[in-house]
Structure formats: structure tokens, C-alpha cells
Amino acid sequence: ATMTLTDEQEAGLIEAAREAGKHAYAPYSDYQVGSALLFDDGAIITGSNVENASYGLALCAETVAVSRAFGEGRRGGLIAPAVTGPPDKGDGAPITPCGRCRQVLNEIAQLGGTDPLVLCVGKGEVRRVLLSELLPHAFGPAHLV
């Protein structure tokens, strides 16, 4: 199931992601990422990237947000994730979830049978892409039963 967002929902989700990015722990890259996940009950769960002195152990904002959602007992219900990067870095183009995060988002989406609308936020543009378009032919929980 795919849902369209109202302008108010979209603005609130993007603002929540931006606020989450302010809490990023990014001393090595200085690239703060925020993510906010909208669920079908109206809840918004956020995350920010968490880096580590052992660089490969860094966690992306989307993975942190999904982990928090699972930790709260959520199993599905994901309607829309938003992801934001620092407005003063790069070329200002919309930031998209990395491959790992696409797979992590897919896990919680497939549990609820949703195809979330991913809001990829840039400096002056929001790219709206279905998760199934970002991760076609995804591997998920149904493959294991």
C-alpha cells in the first residue's frame, strides 16, 4: 500500500529529520544526516548518524531510526521516511539512503506490506521516490518462510 502525504505531513516530517540531524555524532566526516519515519498511526520516529573512531562501525540516520522503531515494538506501518543532509555541504542535491539503509527500510516496510514514499531532501528540492524504485527486486522477510 502506498500513501500520499499532505503538504503539512511532508513539511513536518522534513522538519523532524532536520532537527534529528542536529543531534548527529559526526566528528570524522562532519556530515550530519537526519532521518524521520512516519508511521500509519501518525507517529514520527527519528534518528541521526552515529560515527565511530573505527570508521566502518558508523551507523546511518535511517538505520538508527529503524532500530528505534523496532525497539519500540513496531513491526510494519511505515508510510514515509525522510532523509536530510547538511545544507552547507556538497552540491545541495537531494540526499538518498545508501544501499544498506534501503535494505533496512525495506525490512520494516515489508512487514507491514507498505511501499513507503521516501523524501530525499536537498537544499532547494525534495525528491519523492518509492522505496521499491530505490530498491527494486528487494530481498525481504517473505523470502525466508
XYZ file of N, CA and C in Angstrom:
435
model
N 0.844 -1.184 0.000
C 0.000 0.000 0.000
C 0.881 1.235 0.000
N 0.536 2.189 -0.834
C 1.275 3.443 -0.920
C 0.342 4.573 -0.542
N 0.861 5.520 0.216
C 0.041 6.633 0.686
C 0.652 7.930 0.187
N -0.190 8.881 -0.142
C 0.319 10.203 -0.458
C 0.262 11.043 0.814
N 1.201 11.942 0.933
C 1.279 12.785 2.122
C 0.653 14.141 1.844
N 0.057 14.714 2.867
C -0.388 16.095 2.746
C 0.850 16.994 2.817
N 0.706 18.228 2.360
C 1.821 19.182 2.441
C 2.247 19.367 3.891
N 1.278 19.367 4.792
C 1.573 19.546 6.217
C 2.360 18.352 6.776
N 1.946 17.144 6.409
C 2.673 15.941 6.854
C 4.102 15.944 6.329
N 4.239 16.283 5.058
C 5.566 16.290 4.452
C 6.469 17.323 5.125
N 5.952 18.520 5.338
C 6.748 19.578 5.976
C 7.146 19.175 7.391
N 6.230 18.568 8.128
C 6.520 18.136 9.493
C 7.563 17.037 9.534
N 7.490 16.126 8.582
C 8.442 15.019 8.525
C 9.841 15.535 8.181
N 9.921 16.448 7.226
C 11.214 17.025 6.846
C 11.800 17.816 8.006
N 10.979 18.580 8.696
C 11.461 19.349 9.846
C 11.974 18.417 10.946
N 11.272 17.315 11.179
C 11.713 16.345 12.188
C 13.059 15.744 11.802
N 13.250 15.459 10.519
C 14.535 14.919 10.057
C 15.648 15.955 10.226
N 15.355 17.199 9.895
C 16.364 18.267 10.058
C 16.759 18.429 11.522
N 15.762 18.398 12.386
C 16.040 18.514 13.825
C 16.876 17.337 14.307
N 16.552 16.145 13.839
C 17.317 14.954 14.231
C 18.771 15.088 13.795
N 18.988 15.633 12.614
C 20.348 15.799 12.106
C 21.212 16.665 13.001
N 20.590 17.553 13.746
C 21.334 18.423 14.669
C 21.957 17.626 15.816
N 21.469 16.413 16.035
C 21.987 15.565 17.111
C 22.977 14.520 16.602
N 23.335 14.613 15.329
C 24.266 13.645 14.756
C 25.605 13.687 15.487
N 26.219 12.527 15.574
C 27.583 12.431 16.092
C 28.459 12.134 14.880
N 29.009 13.191 14.303
C 29.749 13.069 13.046
C 31.087 13.809 13.108
N 31.939 13.483 14.107
C 33.193 14.227 14.243
C 34.212 13.935 13.142
N 34.043 12.838 12.403
C 35.037 12.446 11.405
C 34.680 12.970 10.020
N 33.429 12.828 9.637
C 33.007 13.303 8.315
C 32.496 14.734 8.353
N 32.048 15.185 9.508
C 31.383 16.482 9.649
C 30.197 16.571 8.681
N 29.534 15.441 8.477
C 28.371 15.359 7.582
C 27.196 14.822 8.391
N 26.364 15.733 8.872
C 25.260 15.374 9.754
C 24.026 14.992 8.936
N 23.535 13.799 9.188
C 22.351 13.307 8.488
C 21.245 13.078 9.504
N 20.038 13.462 9.131
C 18.871 13.213 9.966
C 17.841 12.421 9.188
N 17.108 11.588 9.906
C 16.046 10.810 9.281
C 14.819 10.836 10.183
N 13.661 10.836 9.563
C 12.407 10.768 10.306
C 11.490 9.799 9.580
N 10.879 8.904 10.334
C 9.989 7.888 9.777
C 8.564 8.169 10.214
N 7.656 8.282 9.257
C 6.237 8.476 9.555
C 5.541 7.125 9.496
N 4.796 6.814 10.554
C 4.060 5.556 10.627
C 2.567 5.804 10.463
N 1.840 4.731 10.185
C 0.415 4.843 9.873
C -0.436 5.320 11.041
N 0.100 5.325 12.260
C -0.642 5.867 13.397
C -0.283 7.322 13.664
N 0.497 7.935 12.771
C 0.884 9.338 12.907
C 2.187 9.551 13.655
N 2.734 8.501 14.251
C 3.987 8.634 14.996
C 5.136 8.945 14.044
N 6.070 9.761 14.531
C 7.301 10.051 13.806
C 8.461 9.634 14.697
N 9.314 8.768 14.162
C 10.487 8.299 14.899
C 11.717 8.766 14.139
N 12.657 9.370 14.865
C 13.810 9.988 14.224
C 15.115 9.269 14.554
N 16.121 9.574 13.778
C 17.471 9.083 14.021
C 18.473 10.007 13.358
N 19.703 9.969 13.837
C 20.792 10.717 13.219
C 21.990 9.789 13.092
N 22.911 10.152 12.210
C 24.069 9.287 12.017
C 24.969 9.317 13.245
N 25.592 8.167 13.498
C 26.476 7.977 14.644
C 27.774 7.385 14.118
N 28.830 8.192 14.133
C 30.121 7.715 13.650
C 30.919 7.076 14.777
N 32.028 6.464 14.396
C 32.850 5.751 15.361
C 34.306 5.894 14.936
N 35.219 5.913 15.903
C 36.645 6.009 15.583
C 37.078 4.844 14.696
N 36.425 3.710 14.809
C 36.608 2.612 13.871
C 35.576 2.845 12.771
N 35.977 3.567 11.735
C 35.049 4.154 10.757
C 33.965 3.214 10.247
N 34.307 1.969 10.006
C 33.351 1.021 9.450
C 32.176 0.714 10.359
N 32.264 1.125 11.607
C 31.188 0.860 12.560
C 30.150 1.977 12.605
N 30.292 2.978 11.768
C 29.336 4.083 11.741
C 27.932 3.570 11.415
N 26.942 4.244 11.973
C 25.537 3.926 11.712
C 24.885 5.111 11.014
N 24.145 4.832 9.968
C 23.426 5.879 9.247
C 22.162 6.276 10.004
N 21.679 7.468 9.704
C 20.494 8.002 10.379
C 19.266 7.119 10.187
N 19.074 6.598 8.977
C 17.901 5.770 8.712
C 17.951 4.477 9.513
N 19.136 3.887 9.601
C 19.299 2.649 10.364
C 19.030 2.889 11.842
N 19.493 4.024 12.363
C 19.233 4.369 13.765
C 17.728 4.534 13.991
N 17.044 5.226 13.076
C 15.601 5.440 13.228
C 14.833 4.124 13.163
N 15.182 3.252 12.221
C 14.505 1.964 12.116
C 14.769 1.132 13.369
N 15.990 1.165 13.870
C 16.316 0.434 15.098
C 15.482 0.933 16.269
N 15.317 2.237 16.359
C 14.483 2.800 17.428
C 13.029 2.326 17.279
N 12.543 2.305 16.031
C 11.164 1.863 15.780
C 10.984 0.405 16.202
N 11.922 -0.455 15.799
C 11.846 -1.852 16.209
C 11.931 -1.971 17.722
N 12.779 -1.155 18.345
C 12.927 -1.180 19.796
C 11.665 -0.774 20.538
N 10.813 -0.014 19.861
C 9.520 0.377 20.433
C 8.426 -0.641 20.113
N 8.812 -1.719 19.448
C 7.835 -2.770 19.158
C 7.133 -2.648 17.828
N 7.547 -1.719 16.986
C 6.884 -1.547 15.689
C 7.309 -2.650 14.743
N 6.345 -3.171 14.021
C 6.575 -4.206 13.023
C 5.711 -3.869 11.819
N 6.191 -2.987 10.981
C 5.407 -2.519 9.843
C 4.795 -1.167 10.134
N 3.931 -0.740 9.222
C 3.246 0.540 9.375
C 4.020 1.731 8.839
N 5.167 1.499 8.192
C 5.969 2.605 7.683
C 5.317 3.203 6.440
N 5.042 4.490 6.513
C 4.395 5.215 5.415
C 5.414 6.015 4.610
N 6.294 6.741 5.329
C 7.249 7.601 4.628
C 8.456 7.905 5.500
N 9.652 7.650 4.989
C 10.861 8.142 5.626
C 11.328 9.421 4.918
N 11.948 10.301 5.681
C 12.604 11.478 5.107
C 14.058 11.431 5.533
N 14.938 11.887 4.647
C 16.363 11.940 4.970
C 16.916 13.290 4.526
N 17.670 13.914 5.439
C 18.264 15.224 5.173
C 19.755 15.188 5.469
N 20.494 15.952 4.713
C 21.916 16.132 4.967
C 22.180 17.568 5.354
N 23.437 17.908 5.594
C 23.767 19.287 5.960
C 23.574 20.213 4.756
N 22.882 21.338 4.946
C 22.586 22.212 3.806
C 23.818 22.905 3.219
N 24.909 22.937 3.966
C 26.100 23.656 3.505
C 27.170 22.739 2.931
N 26.837 21.464 2.686
C 27.814 20.509 2.170
C 27.385 20.004 0.794
N 28.376 19.656 -0.035
C 28.073 19.092 -1.342
C 27.442 20.111 -2.267
N 26.731 19.607 -3.257
C 26.140 20.497 -4.261
C 24.689 20.851 -3.960
N 24.181 20.450 -2.791
C 22.809 20.777 -2.424
C 21.770 19.846 -3.022
N 22.221 18.825 -3.753
C 21.281 17.875 -4.367
C 20.606 17.047 -3.284
N 19.423 16.511 -3.569
C 18.741 15.657 -2.590
C 19.614 14.476 -2.187
N 19.599 14.155 -0.902
C 20.365 13.018 -0.370
C 19.444 11.799 -0.358
N 19.972 10.674 -0.803
C 19.178 9.443 -0.813
C 19.780 8.438 0.168
N 18.968 7.529 0.668
C 19.506 6.496 1.558
C 20.548 5.651 0.837
N 21.586 5.246 1.558
C 22.592 4.351 0.983
C 21.959 2.972 0.774
N 22.685 2.085 0.143
C 22.166 0.749 -0.137
C 21.767 -0.014 1.113
N 22.601 0.046 2.141
C 22.279 -0.658 3.393
C 20.993 -0.122 3.984
N 20.847 1.188 3.990
C 19.642 1.785 4.575
C 18.394 1.462 3.764
N 18.525 1.352 2.463
C 17.386 0.955 1.641
C 16.907 -0.434 2.065
N 17.860 -1.318 2.319
C 17.517 -2.674 2.751
C 16.905 -2.660 4.149
N 17.440 -1.854 5.046
C 16.921 -1.759 6.418
C 15.495 -1.188 6.400
N 15.259 -0.165 5.595
C 13.912 0.396 5.457
C 12.957 -0.634 4.856
N 13.454 -1.408 3.897
C 12.638 -2.428 3.259
C 12.139 -3.473 4.257
N 12.971 -3.809 5.228
C 12.587 -4.831 6.211
C 11.315 -4.428 6.943
N 11.299 -3.223 7.500
C 10.135 -2.799 8.280
C 8.940 -2.512 7.367
N 9.218 -2.062 6.136
C 8.125 -1.812 5.193
C 7.444 -3.116 4.795
N 8.238 -4.145 4.469
C 7.647 -5.417 4.036
C 6.849 -6.086 5.146
N 7.249 -5.873 6.390
C 6.486 -6.466 7.495
C 5.056 -5.933 7.538
N 4.849 -4.723 7.036
C 3.508 -4.142 7.015
C 2.909 -4.069 5.629
N 3.616 -4.595 4.635
C 3.093 -4.585 3.278
C 2.979 -3.200 2.670
N 3.876 -2.284 3.057
C 3.817 -0.936 2.502
C 4.959 -0.701 1.526
N 4.772 0.271 0.661
C 5.821 0.746 -0.243
C 5.985 2.231 0.062
N 6.809 2.550 1.058
C 6.899 3.923 1.541
C 7.392 4.909 0.489
N 6.906 6.138 0.604
C 7.376 7.245 -0.214
C 8.564 7.865 0.515
N 9.747 7.764 -0.079
C 10.963 8.270 0.544
C 11.163 9.725 0.121
N 11.271 10.602 1.116
C 11.516 12.015 0.854
C 13.013 12.255 0.950
N 13.641 12.481 -0.196
C 15.080 12.726 -0.278
C 15.251 14.240 -0.371
N 15.755 14.831 0.698
C 15.734 16.283 0.834
C 17.076 16.896 0.464
N 17.030 17.887 -0.406
C 18.204 18.668 -0.775
C 18.039 20.098 -0.320
N 18.942 20.931 -0.761
C 18.924 22.332 -0.332
C 17.647 23.040 -0.788
N 17.268 22.833 -2.038
C 16.084 23.513 -2.545
C 15.107 22.596 -3.228
N 15.263 21.305 -3.035
C 14.443 20.330 -3.760
C 14.181 19.124 -2.868
N 12.974 18.571 -3.003
C 12.651 17.305 -2.351
C 12.348 16.301 -3.454
N 13.135 15.242 -3.498
C 12.898 14.171 -4.469
C 12.038 13.125 -3.769
N 10.899 12.808 -4.355
C 9.965 11.835 -3.788
C 10.054 10.554 -4.609
N 10.508 9.473 -3.952
C 10.746 8.221 -4.661
C 10.191 7.076 -3.826
N 9.464 6.167 -4.459
C 9.000 4.985 -3.741
C 10.199 4.109 -3.379
N 10.128 3.483 -2.222
C 11.211 2.600 -1.796
C 11.442 1.492 -2.822
N 10.369 0.988 -3.423
C 10.512 -0.079 -4.425
C 11.277 0.393 -5.654
N 11.301 1.703 -5.900
C 12.089 2.239 -7.012
C 13.554 2.399 -6.606
N 13.794 2.692 -5.331
C 15.165 2.799 -4.829
C 15.802 1.428 -4.647
N 14.971 0.415 -4.368
C 15.475 -0.940 -4.119
C 14.588 -1.949 -4.856
N 14.729 -2.006 -6.190
C 13.890 -2.949 -6.939
C 14.280 -4.396 -6.649
N 13.311 -5.283 -6.756
C 13.532 -6.724 -6.554
C 14.160 -7.012 -5.188
N 13.650 -6.338 -4.173
C 14.242 -6.420 -2.828
C 14.088 -7.798 -2.200
N 15.082 -8.173 -1.445
C 15.053 -9.372 -0.620
C 14.423 -8.993 0.705
N 13.509 -9.812 1.206
C 12.849 -9.458 2.462
C 12.388 -10.667 3.239
N 11.649 -10.388 4.322
C 11.223 -11.438 5.242
C 10.463 -12.582 4.563
N 9.677 -12.286 3.552
C 8.869 -13.312 2.887
C 9.733 -14.375 2.202
N 10.973 -14.013 1.872
C 11.855 -14.968 1.204
C 12.336 -16.070 2.155
N 12.180 -15.870 3.440
C 12.727 -16.805 4.422
C 11.701 -17.797 4.942
N 10.442 -17.689 4.500
C 9.411 -18.609 5.012
C 9.085 -19.681 3.994
